[in-house]
Amino acid sequence: MATHSELAEEGAIQIVIIKTTGDKILSQPLADIGGKGLFTKEIDEALLNGDIDIAVHSMKDVPTYLPDKTILPCNLPREDVRDAFISLGAASLAELPSGSIVGTASLRRKSQILHRYPSLNVLENFRGNVQTRLRKLNEGVVQATLLALAGLKRLNMTENVTSILSMDDMLPAVAQGAIGIACRTSDDKMANYLASLNHEETRLAVACERAFLETLDGSCRTPIAGYASRDENGNCIFRGLVASPDGARVIETSRQGPYAFEDMILMGKDAGKELLLKAGPGFFDC
């Protein structure tokens, strides 16, 4: 989703909907077709080609590196980062009968589910938009699914939520619930517009989490979760984990420090280095 000022009247905005490869190819796991960058590739190309002036991304889908000649100076206020549990027959993951099938395309969710509830089965590659996943649930393909609460709120579809998972039950994906807006490095006009929209608390939290992810250099086949937030004293609390896809191993860590950019980048990197060490060689191999 983006804007193109040249085609719009002065002071108006044109919204361009761009369907990405990640949206189109639903039959295969993301890791098999190129990873999460497939949700940003076509939008990045349109930005660099000058077809659009700003690019709006779900930060969860943005690779830890940005394309050359682009910057991302703006994060909007973050939505609720938690995951929602949706089921027609159970109030929570704990209440699902043994052998129940939970649908998710996320290895992060799969590993945390199986770690706590090994008697459940997880249907992988449960992809598609929210409506598609809910239809499969209603058809009995799965007994439950998990979706980001942020997406359901933005779609005004929270009436489908059975319950909300706590951070202890399901640590969110890095940058979950955050929207980022990018522009070309050379476009000072757009950069200034975006700077005025930036929500600094969100930007710093996302930067911390992305520093953690970048240090781990995890593939789409490595379950990784991370969340930075401000505590009641104004400090940053960071929690991160890595897991084996089957949930047998979950390795967690946490950090606390000043809610400031440099400190939070260091916290994210340091937490990532600790988990790399704890996980050992081969843990992040495809």
PDB file of C-alpha atoms in Angstrom:
ATOM      1  CA  MET A   1       0.000   0.000   0.000  1.00  0.00           C
ATOM      2  CA  ALA A   2       1.525   3.335  -0.968  1.00  0.00           C
ATOM      3  CA  THR A   3       1.000   6.809  -2.355  1.00  0.00           C
ATOM      4  CA  HIS A   4       1.950   8.515  -5.605  1.00  0.00           C
ATOM      5  CA  SER A   5       1.971  12.295  -5.400  1.00  0.00           C
ATOM      6  CA  GLU A   6       2.459  13.041  -9.106  1.00  0.00           C
ATOM      7  CA  LEU A   7      -0.830  11.454 -10.133  1.00  0.00           C
ATOM      8  CA  ALA A   8      -2.771  13.023  -7.305  1.00  0.00           C
ATOM      9  CA  GLU A   9      -4.102  16.541  -7.069  1.00  0.00           C
ATOM     10  CA  GLU A  10      -2.151  18.916  -4.871  1.00  0.00           C
ATOM     11  CA  GLY A  11      -2.764  17.987  -1.245  1.00  0.00           C
ATOM     12  CA  ALA A  12      -4.457  14.699  -2.161  1.00  0.00           C
ATOM     13  CA  ILE A  13      -3.168  11.163  -1.772  1.00  0.00           C
ATOM     14  CA  GLN A  14      -3.503   8.229  -4.128  1.00  0.00           C
ATOM     15  CA  ILE A  15      -3.405   4.780  -2.545  1.00  0.00           C
ATOM     16  CA  VAL A  16      -1.885   2.030  -4.682  1.00  0.00           C
ATOM     17  CA  ILE A  17      -2.611  -1.557  -3.648  1.00  0.00           C
ATOM     18  CA  ILE A  18       0.298  -3.844  -4.509  1.00  0.00           C
ATOM     19  CA  LYS A  19      -0.202  -7.602  -4.321  1.00  0.00           C
ATOM     20  CA  THR A  20       3.072  -9.287  -3.383  1.00  0.00           C
ATOM     21  CA  THR A  21       4.413 -12.744  -4.141  1.00  0.00           C
ATOM     22  CA  GLY A  22       3.837 -13.682  -0.510  1.00  0.00           C
ATOM     23  CA  ASP A  23       0.152 -12.826  -0.918  1.00  0.00           C
ATOM     24  CA  LYS A  24      -0.218 -14.730  -4.189  1.00  0.00           C
ATOM     25  CA  ILE A  25       1.561 -18.046  -3.547  1.00  0.00           C
ATOM     26  CA  LEU A  26      -0.358 -19.750  -0.766  1.00  0.00           C
ATOM     27  CA  SER A  27       0.249 -23.395  -1.618  1.00  0.00           C
ATOM     28  CA  GLN A  28       3.791 -23.564  -0.225  1.00  0.00           C
ATOM     29  CA  PRO A  29       5.473 -22.650   3.069  1.00  0.00           C
ATOM     30  CA  LEU A  30       7.110 -19.205   2.984  1.00  0.00           C
ATOM     31  CA  ALA A  31      10.531 -20.709   3.673  1.00  0.00           C
ATOM     32  CA  ASP A  32      10.298 -22.774   0.459  1.00  0.00           C
ATOM     33  CA  ILE A  33       9.582 -19.789  -1.788  1.00  0.00           C
ATOM     34  CA  GLY A  34      11.997 -17.249  -0.384  1.00  0.00           C
ATOM     35  CA  GLY A  35      10.946 -16.194   3.102  1.00  0.00           C
ATOM     36  CA  LYS A  36       9.196 -13.176   4.535  1.00  0.00           C
ATOM     37  CA  GLY A  37      10.877 -10.737   2.133  1.00  0.00           C
ATOM     38  CA  LEU A  38       8.307 -11.877  -0.427  1.00  0.00           C
ATOM     39  CA  PHE A  39       5.754  -9.654   1.340  1.00  0.00           C
ATOM     40  CA  THR A  40       7.853  -6.547   0.607  1.00  0.00           C
ATOM     41  CA  LYS A  41       9.748  -7.213  -2.640  1.00  0.00           C
ATOM     42  CA  GLU A  42       7.265  -5.780  -5.153  1.00  0.00           C
ATOM     43  CA  ILE A  43       6.529  -2.792  -2.905  1.00  0.00           C
ATOM     44  CA  ASP A  44      10.250  -2.037  -2.559  1.00  0.00           C
ATOM     45  CA  GLU A  45      10.657  -2.231  -6.336  1.00  0.00           C
ATOM     46  CA  ALA A  46       7.763   0.182  -6.902  1.00  0.00           C
ATOM     47  CA  LEU A  47       9.342   2.621  -4.440  1.00  0.00           C
ATOM     48  CA  LEU A  48      12.778   2.473  -6.059  1.00  0.00           C
ATOM     49  CA  ASN A  49      11.266   2.799  -9.557  1.00  0.00           C
ATOM     50  CA  GLY A  50       9.439   5.980  -8.509  1.00  0.00           C
ATOM     51  CA  ASP A  51       5.997   4.427  -9.060  1.00  0.00           C
ATOM     52  CA  ILE A  52       5.125   5.251  -5.441  1.00  0.00           C
ATOM     53  CA  ASP A  53       6.513   7.778  -2.960  1.00  0.00           C
ATOM     54  CA  ILE A  54       6.073   5.974   0.350  1.00  0.00           C
ATOM     55  CA  ALA A  55       5.689   2.294   1.168  1.00  0.00           C
ATOM     56  CA  VAL A  56       3.590   1.049   4.082  1.00  0.00           C
ATOM     57  CA  HIS A  57       4.730  -2.256   5.571  1.00  0.00           C
ATOM     58  CA  SER A  58       3.794  -4.581   8.375  1.00  0.00           C
ATOM     59  CA  MET A  59       7.142  -4.489  10.216  1.00  0.00           C
ATOM     60  CA  LYS A  60       6.835  -8.201  10.978  1.00  0.00           C
ATOM     61  CA  ASP A  61       7.320  -8.828   7.229  1.00  0.00           C
ATOM     62  CA  VAL A  62      10.279  -6.471   6.694  1.00  0.00           C
ATOM     63  CA  PRO A  63      13.685  -8.218   6.438  1.00  0.00           C
ATOM     64  CA  THR A  64      16.324  -6.999   8.905  1.00  0.00           C
ATOM     65  CA  TYR A  65      18.136  -5.268   6.031  1.00  0.00           C
ATOM     66  CA  LEU A  66      16.513  -2.544   3.906  1.00  0.00           C
ATOM     67  CA  PRO A  67      17.043  -2.262   0.137  1.00  0.00           C
ATOM     68  CA  ASP A  68      19.744   0.198  -0.939  1.00  0.00           C
ATOM     69  CA  LYS A  69      18.510   3.772  -1.437  1.00  0.00           C
ATOM     70  CA  THR A  70      15.573   3.340   0.953  1.00  0.00           C
ATOM     71  CA  ILE A  71      15.058   4.393   4.565  1.00  0.00           C
ATOM     72  CA  LEU A  72      12.356   3.587   7.089  1.00  0.00           C
ATOM     73  CA  PRO A  73      12.091   6.694   9.306  1.00  0.00           C
ATOM     74  CA  CYS A  74       8.622   6.121  10.669  1.00  0.00           C
ATOM     75  CA  ASN A  75       6.780   3.622  12.838  1.00  0.00           C
ATOM     76  CA  LEU A  76       3.144   4.267  13.707  1.00  0.00           C
ATOM     77  CA  PRO A  77       1.853   3.687  17.276  1.00  0.00           C
ATOM     78  CA  ARG A  78       1.950  -0.042  17.907  1.00  0.00           C
ATOM     79  CA  GLU A  79      -1.205  -2.110  18.104  1.00  0.00           C
ATOM     80  CA  ASP A  80      -1.688  -4.931  20.634  1.00  0.00           C
ATOM     81  CA  VAL A  81       1.172  -7.396  20.052  1.00  0.00           C
ATOM     82  CA  ARG A  82      -0.509 -10.507  21.444  1.00  0.00           C
ATOM     83  CA  ASP A  83      -1.816 -13.531  19.568  1.00  0.00           C
ATOM     84  CA  ALA A  84      -5.502 -14.454  19.497  1.00  0.00           C
ATOM     85  CA  PHE A  85      -6.818 -18.001  19.970  1.00  0.00           C
ATOM     86  CA  ILE A  86      -9.814 -18.844  17.788  1.00  0.00           C
ATOM     87  CA  SER A  87     -11.841 -22.029  18.159  1.00  0.00           C
ATOM     88  CA  LEU A  88     -15.450 -23.134  17.859  1.00  0.00           C
ATOM     89  CA  GLY A  89     -15.148 -25.811  20.544  1.00  0.00           C
ATOM     90  CA  ALA A  90     -12.616 -24.765  23.175  1.00  0.00           C
ATOM     91  CA  ALA A  91     -11.979 -21.648  25.227  1.00  0.00           C
ATOM     92  CA  SER A  92      -8.178 -21.951  25.160  1.00  0.00           C
ATOM     93  CA  LEU A  93      -5.265 -24.076  23.960  1.00  0.00           C
ATOM     94  CA  ALA A  94      -5.285 -25.855  27.325  1.00  0.00           C
ATOM     95  CA  GLU A  95      -8.914 -26.942  26.804  1.00  0.00           C
ATOM     96  CA  LEU A  96      -8.371 -28.518  23.372  1.00  0.00           C
ATOM     97  CA  PRO A  97      -8.727 -32.323  23.527  1.00  0.00           C
ATOM     98  CA  SER A  98      -5.621 -34.413  22.884  1.00  0.00           C
ATOM     99  CA  GLY A  99      -5.024 -34.879  19.163  1.00  0.00           C
ATOM    100  CA  SER A 100      -6.831 -31.675  18.173  1.00  0.00           C
ATOM    101  CA  ILE A 101      -5.481 -29.973  15.046  1.00  0.00           C
ATOM    102  CA  VAL A 102      -4.324 -26.351  15.292  1.00  0.00           C
ATOM    103  CA  GLY A 103      -3.730 -24.531  12.010  1.00  0.00           C
ATOM    104  CA  THR A 104      -0.882 -22.045  11.672  1.00  0.00           C
ATOM    105  CA  ALA A 105       1.686 -21.035   9.067  1.00  0.00           C
ATOM    106  CA  SER A 106       4.000 -19.750  11.811  1.00  0.00           C
ATOM    107  CA  LEU A 107       6.832 -21.918  13.127  1.00  0.00           C
ATOM    108  CA  ARG A 108       7.061 -19.515  16.076  1.00  0.00           C
ATOM    109  CA  ARG A 109       3.495 -20.373  17.048  1.00  0.00           C
ATOM    110  CA  LYS A 110       3.872 -24.064  16.236  1.00  0.00           C
ATOM    111  CA  SER A 111       6.955 -24.525  18.422  1.00  0.00           C
ATOM    112  CA  GLN A 112       5.483 -22.686  21.416  1.00  0.00           C
ATOM    113  CA  ILE A 113       2.193 -24.613  21.127  1.00  0.00           C
ATOM    114  CA  LEU A 114       3.937 -28.000  20.982  1.00  0.00           C
ATOM    115  CA  HIS A 115       6.330 -27.068  23.789  1.00  0.00           C
ATOM    116  CA  ARG A 116       3.432 -26.497  26.198  1.00  0.00           C
ATOM    117  CA  TYR A 117       0.847 -28.837  24.680  1.00  0.00           C
ATOM    118  CA  PRO A 118       2.697 -31.771  23.037  1.00  0.00           C
ATOM    119  CA  SER A 119      -0.543 -33.778  22.701  1.00  0.00           C
ATOM    120  CA  LEU A 120      -1.860 -31.316  20.080  1.00  0.00           C
ATOM    121  CA  ASN A 121      -1.214 -31.600  16.338  1.00  0.00           C
ATOM    122  CA  VAL A 122      -0.214 -28.573  14.259  1.00  0.00           C
ATOM    123  CA  LEU A 123      -1.248 -28.287  10.608  1.00  0.00           C
ATOM    124  CA  GLU A 124       1.585 -26.416   8.882  1.00  0.00           C
ATOM    125  CA  ASN A 125       1.261 -24.106   5.903  1.00  0.00           C
ATOM    126  CA  PHE A 126      -2.157 -22.951   7.132  1.00  0.00           C
ATOM    127  CA  ARG A 127      -1.893 -19.819   4.975  1.00  0.00           C
ATOM    128  CA  GLY A 128      -4.279 -17.367   3.346  1.00  0.00           C
ATOM    129  CA  ASN A 129      -6.049 -14.236   4.510  1.00  0.00           C
ATOM    130  CA  VAL A 130      -8.040 -14.083   7.727  1.00  0.00           C
ATOM    131  CA  GLN A 131     -11.318 -14.922   5.987  1.00  0.00           C
ATOM    132  CA  THR A 132      -9.787 -18.020   4.348  1.00  0.00           C
ATOM    133  CA  ARG A 133      -8.426 -19.296   7.654  1.00  0.00           C
ATOM    134  CA  LEU A 134     -11.722 -18.725   9.443  1.00  0.00           C
ATOM    135  CA  ARG A 135     -13.562 -20.568   6.658  1.00  0.00           C
ATOM    136  CA  LYS A 136     -11.246 -23.577   7.084  1.00  0.00           C
ATOM    137  CA  LEU A 137     -11.909 -23.482  10.816  1.00  0.00           C
ATOM    138  CA  ASN A 138     -15.683 -23.435  10.224  1.00  0.00           C
ATOM    139  CA  GLU A 139     -15.350 -26.337   7.773  1.00  0.00           C
ATOM    140  CA  GLY A 140     -13.618 -28.432  10.422  1.00  0.00           C
ATOM    141  CA  VAL A 141     -10.240 -28.616   8.666  1.00  0.00           C
ATOM    142  CA  VAL A 142      -8.740 -27.542  12.004  1.00  0.00           C
ATOM    143  CA  GLN A 143     -10.135 -27.295  15.518  1.00  0.00           C
ATOM    144  CA  ALA A 144      -8.372 -24.025  16.305  1.00  0.00           C
ATOM    145  CA  THR A 145      -6.059 -21.383  14.888  1.00  0.00           C
ATOM    146  CA  LEU A 146      -3.952 -18.488  16.138  1.00  0.00           C
ATOM    147  CA  LEU A 147      -3.873 -15.047  14.521  1.00  0.00           C
ATOM    148  CA  ALA A 148      -2.228 -11.751  15.399  1.00  0.00           C
ATOM    149  CA  LEU A 149      -4.689  -9.702  17.437  1.00  0.00           C
ATOM    150  CA  ALA A 150      -3.378  -6.549  15.730  1.00  0.00           C
ATOM    151  CA  GLY A 151      -4.578  -7.725  12.320  1.00  0.00           C
ATOM    152  CA  LEU A 152      -8.005  -8.685  13.636  1.00  0.00           C
ATOM    153  CA  LYS A 153      -8.380  -5.277  15.292  1.00  0.00           C
ATOM    154  CA  ARG A 154      -7.411  -3.455  12.103  1.00  0.00           C
ATOM    155  CA  LEU A 155      -9.926  -5.535  10.135  1.00  0.00           C
ATOM    156  CA  ASN A 156     -12.647  -4.972  12.765  1.00  0.00           C
ATOM    157  CA  MET A 157     -12.930  -8.735  13.169  1.00  0.00           C
ATOM    158  CA  THR A 158     -12.286  -9.138  16.890  1.00  0.00           C
ATOM    159  CA  GLU A 159     -15.708 -10.753  17.346  1.00  0.00           C
ATOM    160  CA  ASN A 160     -14.028 -13.947  16.102  1.00  0.00           C
ATOM    161  CA  VAL A 161     -11.538 -14.013  19.004  1.00  0.00           C
ATOM    162  CA  THR A 162     -12.165 -16.801  21.534  1.00  0.00           C
ATOM    163  CA  SER A 163      -9.405 -15.703  23.923  1.00  0.00           C
ATOM    164  CA  ILE A 164      -6.149 -13.745  23.947  1.00  0.00           C
ATOM    165  CA  LEU A 165      -2.904 -15.545  24.738  1.00  0.00           C
ATOM    166  CA  SER A 166      -0.686 -14.106  27.459  1.00  0.00           C
ATOM    167  CA  MET A 167       2.983 -13.290  26.807  1.00  0.00           C
ATOM    168  CA  ASP A 168       3.916 -16.318  28.908  1.00  0.00           C
ATOM    169  CA  ASP A 169       1.862 -18.613  26.671  1.00  0.00           C
ATOM    170  CA  MET A 170       2.924 -17.114  23.349  1.00  0.00           C
ATOM    171  CA  LEU A 171       5.768 -14.628  22.919  1.00  0.00           C
ATOM    172  CA  PRO A 172       5.027 -12.562  19.787  1.00  0.00           C
ATOM    173  CA  ALA A 173       6.976 -12.306  16.576  1.00  0.00           C
ATOM    174  CA  VAL A 174       9.589  -9.589  16.279  1.00  0.00           C
ATOM    175  CA  ALA A 175       7.841  -6.291  15.392  1.00  0.00           C
ATOM    176  CA  GLN A 176       4.353  -7.829  15.590  1.00  0.00           C
ATOM    177  CA  GLY A 177       1.635  -5.164  15.607  1.00  0.00           C
ATOM    178  CA  ALA A 178       3.923  -2.432  14.218  1.00  0.00           C
ATOM    179  CA  ILE A 179       3.473  -0.554  10.942  1.00  0.00           C
ATOM    180  CA  GLY A 180       6.498   0.993   9.232  1.00  0.00           C
ATOM    181  CA  ILE A 181       6.618   3.552   6.427  1.00  0.00           C
ATOM    182  CA  ALA A 182       9.592   3.729   4.055  1.00  0.00           C
ATOM    183  CA  CYS A 183      10.694   6.225   1.414  1.00  0.00           C
ATOM    184  CA  ARG A 184      13.649   6.774  -0.898  1.00  0.00           C
ATOM    185  CA  THR A 185      16.859   7.972   0.752  1.00  0.00           C
ATOM    186  CA  SER A 186      16.984  10.939  -1.644  1.00  0.00           C
ATOM    187  CA  ASP A 187      13.414  12.109  -0.948  1.00  0.00           C
ATOM    188  CA  ASP A 188      13.819  14.696   1.815  1.00  0.00           C
ATOM    189  CA  LYS A 189      10.250  15.937   1.406  1.00  0.00           C
ATOM    190  CA  MET A 190       8.732  12.530   2.160  1.00  0.00           C
ATOM    191  CA  ALA A 191      11.287  11.825   4.902  1.00  0.00           C
ATOM    192  CA  ASN A 192      10.203  15.013   6.673  1.00  0.00           C
ATOM    193  CA  TYR A 193       6.526  14.111   6.333  1.00  0.00           C
ATOM    194  CA  LEU A 194       7.174  10.660   7.766  1.00  0.00           C
ATOM    195  CA  ALA A 195       9.328  11.955  10.625  1.00  0.00           C
ATOM    196  CA  SER A 196       6.352  13.991  11.809  1.00  0.00           C
ATOM    197  CA  LEU A 197       4.227  10.810  11.939  1.00  0.00           C
ATOM    198  CA  ASN A 198       6.805   8.698  13.781  1.00  0.00           C
ATOM    199  CA  HIS A 199       5.947   7.196  17.186  1.00  0.00           C
ATOM    200  CA  GLU A 200       9.333   7.061  18.900  1.00  0.00           C
ATOM    201  CA  GLU A 201       8.454   4.529  21.611  1.00  0.00           C
ATOM    202  CA  THR A 202       7.382   2.066  18.928  1.00  0.00           C
ATOM    203  CA  ARG A 203      10.417   2.810  16.732  1.00  0.00           C
ATOM    204  CA  LEU A 204      12.824   2.051  19.570  1.00  0.00           C
ATOM    205  CA  ALA A 205      11.043  -1.169  20.572  1.00  0.00           C
ATOM    206  CA  VAL A 206      11.048  -2.404  16.972  1.00  0.00           C
ATOM    207  CA  ALA A 207      14.734  -1.479  16.582  1.00  0.00           C
ATOM    208  CA  CYS A 208      15.600  -3.509  19.695  1.00  0.00           C
ATOM    209  CA  GLU A 209      13.675  -6.547  18.492  1.00  0.00           C
ATOM    210  CA  ARG A 210      15.125  -6.343  14.975  1.00  0.00           C
ATOM    211  CA  ALA A 211      18.679  -6.090  16.388  1.00  0.00           C
ATOM    212  CA  PHE A 212      17.947  -9.336  18.249  1.00  0.00           C
ATOM    213  CA  LEU A 213      16.645 -11.022  15.084  1.00  0.00           C
ATOM    214  CA  GLU A 214      19.534  -9.758  12.951  1.00  0.00           C
ATOM    215  CA  THR A 215      22.083 -11.113  15.449  1.00  0.00           C
ATOM    216  CA  LEU A 216      20.423 -14.535  15.353  1.00  0.00           C
ATOM    217  CA  ASP A 217      20.255 -14.378  11.552  1.00  0.00           C
ATOM    218  CA  GLY A 218      17.468 -16.928  11.739  1.00  0.00           C
ATOM    219  CA  SER A 219      15.871 -18.365   8.645  1.00  0.00           C
ATOM    220  CA  CYS A 220      12.144 -18.727   8.098  1.00  0.00           C
ATOM    221  CA  ARG A 221      12.618 -22.268   9.417  1.00  0.00           C
ATOM    222  CA  THR A 222      13.853 -21.089  12.825  1.00  0.00           C
ATOM    223  CA  PRO A 223      11.177 -20.239  15.412  1.00  0.00           C
ATOM    224  CA  ILE A 224      12.181 -16.866  16.916  1.00  0.00           C
ATOM    225  CA  ALA A 225      10.162 -14.530  19.139  1.00  0.00           C
ATOM    226  CA  GLY A 226      11.060 -11.207  20.722  1.00  0.00           C
ATOM    227  CA  TYR A 227       9.316  -8.334  22.459  1.00  0.00           C
ATOM    228  CA  ALA A 228      10.571  -5.028  23.865  1.00  0.00           C
ATOM    229  CA  SER A 229       8.323  -2.815  25.996  1.00  0.00           C
ATOM    230  CA  ARG A 230       8.472   0.028  28.489  1.00  0.00           C
ATOM    231  CA  ASP A 231       7.918  -0.888  32.147  1.00  0.00           C
ATOM    232  CA  GLU A 232       6.252   1.222  34.847  1.00  0.00           C
ATOM    233  CA  ASN A 233       9.601   2.888  35.646  1.00  0.00           C
ATOM    234  CA  GLY A 234      10.194   3.910  32.041  1.00  0.00           C
ATOM    235  CA  ASN A 235      12.874   1.275  31.406  1.00  0.00           C
ATOM    236  CA  CYS A 236      13.006  -1.220  28.554  1.00  0.00           C
ATOM    237  CA  ILE A 237      12.203  -4.851  29.220  1.00  0.00           C
ATOM    238  CA  PHE A 238      13.176  -7.237  26.434  1.00  0.00           C
ATOM    239  CA  ARG A 239      12.242 -10.916  26.210  1.00  0.00           C
ATOM    240  CA  GLY A 240      13.440 -13.229  23.470  1.00  0.00           C
ATOM    241  CA  LEU A 241      13.392 -16.912  22.604  1.00  0.00           C
ATOM    242  CA  VAL A 242      14.461 -19.417  20.004  1.00  0.00           C
ATOM    243  CA  ALA A 243      13.022 -22.902  19.653  1.00  0.00           C
ATOM    244  CA  SER A 244      13.323 -26.091  17.694  1.00  0.00           C
ATOM    245  CA  PRO A 245      10.424 -26.463  15.214  1.00  0.00           C
ATOM    246  CA  ASP A 246       9.035 -29.450  17.146  1.00  0.00           C
ATOM    247  CA  GLY A 247       8.976 -27.442  20.378  1.00  0.00           C
ATOM    248  CA  ALA A 248      11.299 -29.877  22.164  1.00  0.00           C
ATOM    249  CA  ARG A 249      13.825 -27.128  22.890  1.00  0.00           C
ATOM    250  CA  VAL A 250      12.841 -23.587  23.838  1.00  0.00           C
ATOM    251  CA  ILE A 251      15.659 -21.283  24.945  1.00  0.00           C
ATOM    252  CA  GLU A 252      14.687 -17.959  26.502  1.00  0.00           C
ATOM    253  CA  THR A 253      16.418 -14.841  27.785  1.00  0.00           C
ATOM    254  CA  SER A 254      15.571 -11.326  28.947  1.00  0.00           C
ATOM    255  CA  ARG A 255      17.222  -7.932  29.333  1.00  0.00           C
ATOM    256  CA  GLN A 256      16.432  -4.711  31.172  1.00  0.00           C
ATOM    257  CA  GLY A 257      17.927  -1.265  30.618  1.00  0.00           C
ATOM    258  CA  PRO A 258      17.325   2.371  29.666  1.00  0.00           C
ATOM    259  CA  TYR A 259      14.609   3.060  27.085  1.00  0.00           C
ATOM    260  CA  ALA A 260      17.069   4.702  24.678  1.00  0.00           C
ATOM    261  CA  PHE A 261      18.097   3.770  21.134  1.00  0.00           C
ATOM    262  CA  GLU A 262      21.746   2.774  21.637  1.00  0.00           C
ATOM    263  CA  ASP A 263      21.037   0.895  24.864  1.00  0.00           C
ATOM    264  CA  MET A 264      18.135  -0.995  23.303  1.00  0.00           C
ATOM    265  CA  ILE A 265      20.129  -1.963  20.200  1.00  0.00           C
ATOM    266  CA  LEU A 266      22.853  -3.340  22.476  1.00  0.00           C
ATOM    267  CA  MET A 267      20.263  -5.233  24.550  1.00  0.00           C
ATOM    268  CA  GLY A 268      18.806  -6.867  21.455  1.00  0.00           C
ATOM    269  CA  LYS A 269      22.234  -7.825  20.095  1.00  0.00           C
ATOM    270  CA  ASP A 270      23.452  -9.112  23.455  1.00  0.00           C
ATOM    271  CA  ALA A 271      20.333 -11.235  23.936  1.00  0.00           C
ATOM    272  CA  GLY A 272      20.801 -12.661  20.451  1.00  0.00           C
ATOM    273  CA  LYS A 273      24.458 -13.538  21.130  1.00  0.00           C
ATOM    274  CA  GLU A 274      23.480 -15.300  24.365  1.00  0.00           C
ATOM    275  CA  LEU A 275      20.887 -17.463  22.603  1.00  0.00           C
ATOM    276  CA  LEU A 276      23.312 -18.295  19.778  1.00  0.00           C
ATOM    277  CA  LEU A 277      25.757 -19.530  22.395  1.00  0.00           C
ATOM    278  CA  LYS A 278      23.129 -21.475  24.327  1.00  0.00           C
ATOM    279  CA  ALA A 279      21.604 -23.052  21.219  1.00  0.00           C
ATOM    280  CA  GLY A 280      24.941 -24.339  19.960  1.00  0.00           C
ATOM    281  CA  PRO A 281      26.167 -25.186  16.450  1.00  0.00           C
ATOM    282  CA  GLY A 282      23.652 -26.465  13.921  1.00  0.00           C
ATOM    283  CA  PHE A 283      20.578 -25.117  15.717  1.00  0.00           C
ATOM    284  CA  PHE A 284      19.853 -22.482  13.048  1.00  0.00           C
ATOM    285  CA  ASP A 285      20.698 -24.613  10.029  1.00  0.00           C
ATOM    286  CA  CYS A 286      17.986 -25.173   7.434  1.00  0.00           C
TER     287      CYS A 286
END
